Short mmCIF file of N, CA, C and O in Angstrom, two decimals:
data_model
loop_
_atom_site.label_atom_id
_atom_site.label_comp_id
_atom_site.label_asym_id
_atom_site.label_seq_id
_atom_site.Cartn_x
_atom_site.Cartn_y
_atom_site.Cartn_z
N UNK A 1 0.71 -1.08 -0.12
CA UNK A 1 0.00 0.05 0.13
C UNK A 1 0.89 1.38 -0.25
O UNK A 1 0.53 2.21 -0.33
N UNK A 2 1.86 1.04 0.66
CA UNK A 2 2.93 2.27 0.74
C UNK A 2 3.09 2.60 -0.94
O UNK A 2 3.40 4.08 -1.23
N UNK A 3 3.50 1.75 -1.65
CA UNK A 3 3.65 2.01 -3.15
C UNK A 3 2.40 2.81 -3.94
O UNK A 3 2.89 3.54 -4.84
N UNK A 4 1.58 2.58 -3.32
CA UNK A 4 0.39 3.22 -3.72
C UNK A 4 0.06 4.78 -2.96
O UNK A 4 -1.00 5.22 -3.58
N UNK A 5 0.96 5.16 -2.48
CA UNK A 5 0.80 6.60 -1.78
C UNK A 5 0.00 6.46 -0.63
O UNK A 5 -0.06 7.81 0.17
N UNK A 6 0.24 5.41 0.36
CA UNK A 6 -0.51 5.61 1.51
C UNK A 6 0.34 5.62 2.57
O UNK A 6 1.96 5.32 2.71
N UNK A 7 0.14 6.49 3.71
CA UNK A 7 1.11 6.89 4.70
C UNK A 7 0.76 5.99 6.08
O UNK A 7 -0.66 5.64 6.31
N UNK A 8 1.42 5.64 7.10
CA UNK A 8 1.30 4.79 8.19
C UNK A 8 1.96 3.96 8.19
O UNK A 8 3.12 3.59 7.36
N UNK A 9 1.68 2.71 9.05
CA UNK A 9 0.28 2.82 9.75
C UNK A 9 0.54 3.73 10.84
O UNK A 9 1.40 3.75 11.55
N UNK A 10 -1.05 4.23 11.15
CA UNK A 10 -1.08 4.78 12.15
C UNK A 10 -2.28 4.23 13.26
O UNK A 10 -3.07 3.11 12.65
N UNK A 11 -2.14 4.67 14.56
CA UNK A 11 -3.25 3.90 15.37
C UNK A 11 -3.73 4.67 16.42
O UNK A 11 -2.70 5.47 17.30
N UNK A 12 -5.08 5.15 16.31
CA UNK A 12 -5.40 5.82 17.63
C UNK A 12 -6.55 4.92 18.43
O UNK A 12 -7.08 5.76 19.41
N UNK A 13 -7.10 3.90 17.74
CA UNK A 13 -8.22 3.33 18.50
C UNK A 13 -7.96 1.91 18.38
O UNK A 13 -6.57 1.67 18.53
N UNK A 14 -8.69 1.06 18.44
CA UNK A 14 -8.54 -0.31 18.19
C UNK A 14 -7.71 -0.91 16.98
O UNK A 14 -6.94 -1.79 17.19
N UNK A 15 -8.02 -0.23 15.85
CA UNK A 15 -7.09 -0.83 14.50
C UNK A 15 -6.27 0.05 14.31
O UNK A 15 -6.63 1.40 13.98
N UNK A 16 -5.36 -0.26 13.46
CA UNK A 16 -4.39 0.74 12.69
C UNK A 16 -5.08 0.95 11.51
O UNK A 16 -5.82 0.10 10.96
N UNK A 17 -4.46 2.10 10.74
CA UNK A 17 -4.84 2.45 9.37
C UNK A 17 -3.96 3.33 8.64
O UNK A 17 -2.97 3.55 9.18
N UNK A 18 -4.21 3.02 7.50
CA UNK A 18 -3.14 3.82 6.41
C UNK A 18 -3.90 5.12 5.78
O UNK A 18 -5.49 5.00 5.81
N UNK A 19 -3.26 6.10 5.51
CA UNK A 19 -4.21 7.23 4.89
C UNK A 19 -3.29 7.78 3.48
O UNK A 19 -2.14 7.66 3.32
N UNK A 20 -4.43 7.98 2.65
CA UNK A 20 -3.93 8.43 1.25
C UNK A 20 -5.09 9.67 0.84
O UNK A 20 -5.96 9.46 0.75
N UNK A 21 -4.29 10.97 0.86
CA UNK A 21 -5.10 11.89 0.94
C UNK A 21 -6.43 11.96 2.16
O UNK A 21 -6.10 11.83 3.10
N UNK A 22 -7.83 11.95 1.28
CA UNK A 22 -8.81 12.00 2.34
C UNK A 22 -9.31 10.43 2.55
O UNK A 22 -10.40 10.26 3.56
N UNK A 23 -8.56 9.47 2.05
CA UNK A 23 -9.07 8.20 2.10
C UNK A 23 -8.38 7.79 3.05
O UNK A 23 -7.00 7.44 3.49
N UNK A 24 -9.07 6.61 4.04
CA UNK A 24 -8.51 6.21 5.21
C UNK A 24 -9.02 4.63 5.11
O UNK A 24 -10.13 4.25 5.03
N UNK A 25 -7.89 3.58 5.23
CA UNK A 25 -7.91 2.23 5.01
C UNK A 25 -7.86 1.65 6.23
O UNK A 25 -6.72 1.86 7.16
N UNK A 26 -8.91 1.02 6.88
CA UNK A 26 -8.58 0.65 8.42
C UNK A 26 -7.91 -0.74 8.03
O UNK A 26 -8.47 -1.76 7.21
N UNK A 27 -6.91 -1.25 8.79
CA UNK A 27 -6.08 -2.40 8.57
C UNK A 27 -7.23 -3.43 9.39
O UNK A 27 -7.12 -3.27 10.60
N UNK A 28 -7.35 -4.78 8.66
CA UNK A 28 -8.05 -5.71 9.61
C UNK A 28 -7.16 -6.02 10.72
O UNK A 28 -5.95 -6.00 10.68
N UNK A 29 -7.71 -6.96 11.56
CA UNK A 29 -6.53 -7.36 12.72
C UNK A 29 -5.96 -8.34 12.04
O UNK A 29 -5.74 -9.06 10.91
N UNK A 30 -4.81 -8.47 12.95
CA UNK A 30 -3.64 -9.09 12.29
C UNK A 30 -4.25 -10.54 12.20
O UNK A 30 -4.92 -11.11 13.07
N UNK A 31 -3.25 -11.17 11.11
CA UNK A 31 -3.67 -12.66 10.81
C UNK A 31 -2.23 -13.47 11.24
O UNK A 31 -1.32 -12.86 11.07
N UNK A 32 -2.33 -14.65 11.47
CA UNK A 32 -1.31 -15.54 11.72
C UNK A 32 -0.73 -15.65 10.30
O UNK A 32 0.56 -15.91 10.34
N UNK A 33 -1.43 -15.83 9.27
CA UNK A 33 -0.66 -16.04 7.90
C UNK A 33 -1.31 -15.02 7.04
O UNK A 33 -1.57 -14.00 7.22
N UNK A 34 -1.08 -15.49 5.69
CA UNK A 34 -1.83 -14.56 4.61
C UNK A 34 -3.16 -14.18 4.70
O UNK A 34 -3.89 -15.03 5.39
N UNK A 35 -3.67 -13.20 4.36
CA UNK A 35 -4.90 -12.89 4.35
C UNK A 35 -5.57 -13.17 3.33
O UNK A 35 -4.88 -13.82 2.21
N UNK A 36 -7.10 -13.68 3.13
CA UNK A 36 -7.67 -14.27 2.15
C UNK A 36 -7.90 -13.65 0.93
O UNK A 36 -7.67 -12.35 0.89
N UNK A 37 -7.80 -14.27 -0.34
CA UNK A 37 -8.11 -13.50 -1.58
C UNK A 37 -9.35 -12.50 -1.56
O UNK A 37 -9.08 -11.39 -2.11
N UNK A 38 -10.29 -13.21 -1.10
CA UNK A 38 -11.54 -12.30 -0.81
C UNK A 38 -11.28 -10.95 -0.25
O UNK A 38 -11.78 -9.92 -0.53
N UNK A 39 -10.95 -11.07 0.99
CA UNK A 39 -10.13 -9.69 1.85
C UNK A 39 -9.34 -8.92 0.87
O UNK A 39 -9.72 -7.91 0.94
N UNK A 40 -8.48 -9.46 0.05
CA UNK A 40 -7.69 -8.45 -0.50
C UNK A 40 -8.52 -7.94 -1.69
O UNK A 40 -8.27 -6.93 -1.90
N UNK A 41 -9.22 -8.54 -2.17
CA UNK A 41 -9.82 -7.95 -3.41
C UNK A 41 -10.89 -6.98 -2.74
O UNK A 41 -11.14 -5.77 -3.27
N UNK A 42 -11.36 -7.15 -1.65
CA UNK A 42 -12.17 -6.03 -0.90
C UNK A 42 -11.39 -4.70 -0.77
O UNK A 42 -11.96 -3.66 -0.85
N UNK A 43 -10.24 -4.92 -0.52
CA UNK A 43 -9.29 -3.83 0.34
C UNK A 43 -8.99 -3.05 -0.88
O UNK A 43 -9.11 -1.96 -1.02
N UNK A 44 -8.74 -3.88 -2.01
CA UNK A 44 -7.87 -3.17 -3.23
C UNK A 44 -9.47 -2.30 -3.85
O UNK A 44 -9.08 -1.18 -4.33
N UNK A 45 -10.51 -2.84 -3.69
CA UNK A 45 -11.66 -2.08 -4.42
C UNK A 45 -12.04 -0.91 -3.77
O UNK A 45 -12.37 0.28 -4.32
N UNK A 46 -11.67 -0.94 -2.25
CA UNK A 46 -12.25 0.04 -1.37
C UNK A 46 -11.13 1.41 -1.63
O UNK A 46 -11.53 2.46 -1.40
N UNK A 47 -10.01 1.07 -1.86
CA UNK A 47 -8.96 1.98 -2.14
C UNK A 47 -8.57 2.08 -3.58
O UNK A 47 -7.81 3.08 -4.08
N UNK A 48 -9.39 1.51 -4.65
CA UNK A 48 -9.14 1.79 -6.05
C UNK A 48 -8.13 1.27 -6.84
O UNK A 48 -7.48 2.05 -7.68
N UNK A 49 -7.72 0.12 -6.44
CA UNK A 49 -6.34 -0.34 -6.97
C UNK A 49 -6.96 -1.49 -7.62
O UNK A 49 -7.33 -2.49 -7.23
N UNK A 50 -6.58 -1.54 -8.91
CA UNK A 50 -6.89 -2.58 -9.81
C UNK A 50 -6.15 -4.21 -9.41
O UNK A 50 -4.85 -3.85 -9.07
N UNK A 51 -6.57 -5.02 -9.91
CA UNK A 51 -5.73 -6.30 -9.67
C UNK A 51 -4.44 -6.09 -10.12
O UNK A 51 -3.35 -6.58 -10.00
N UNK A 52 -4.22 -5.62 -11.77
CA UNK A 52 -3.16 -5.48 -12.47
C UNK A 52 -2.21 -4.55 -11.82
O UNK A 52 -1.28 -4.75 -11.73
N UNK A 53 -2.57 -3.58 -11.37
CA UNK A 53 -1.96 -2.37 -10.59
C UNK A 53 -1.51 -3.08 -9.49
O UNK A 53 0.12 -2.81 -9.16
N UNK A 54 -2.24 -4.02 -8.53
CA UNK A 54 -1.38 -4.72 -7.29
C UNK A 54 -0.42 -5.79 -7.97
O UNK A 54 0.57 -5.55 -7.39
N UNK A 55 -0.83 -6.34 -9.06
CA UNK A 55 -0.14 -7.44 -9.10
C UNK A 55 1.56 -6.61 -9.89
O UNK A 55 2.51 -7.01 -9.83
N UNK A 56 1.18 -5.98 -10.81
CA UNK A 56 2.36 -5.16 -11.17
C UNK A 56 3.42 -4.47 -10.16
O UNK A 56 4.73 -4.27 -10.24
N UNK A 57 2.85 -3.76 -9.32
CA UNK A 57 3.56 -3.25 -8.35
C UNK A 57 3.92 -4.19 -6.88
O UNK A 57 5.10 -3.62 -6.36
N UNK A 58 3.52 -5.39 -7.10
CA UNK A 58 4.25 -6.25 -6.04
C UNK A 58 5.20 -7.25 -6.54
O UNK A 58 5.13 -8.15 -5.80
N UNK A 59 5.51 -7.32 -7.90
CA UNK A 59 6.76 -8.28 -8.20
C UNK A 59 7.90 -8.21 -7.85
O UNK A 59 8.27 -6.98 -7.52
N UNK A 60 8.56 -9.08 -7.33
CA UNK A 60 9.84 -8.98 -6.71
C UNK A 60 10.93 -9.26 -7.93
O UNK A 60 10.88 -9.70 -9.11
#
């Protein structure tokens, strides 16, 4: 998310969050492993990042 211009993580309440402009993305509770594909899709949709942008921006 930092590659997409988000700052953070910040935390003032129960959940940490990232900020980009006026958009605030709440980070779900920590997971022991990877998050599900469904949750990732919902997060990307919320912040307006396409699948292609995500895949291209996260290649090693």
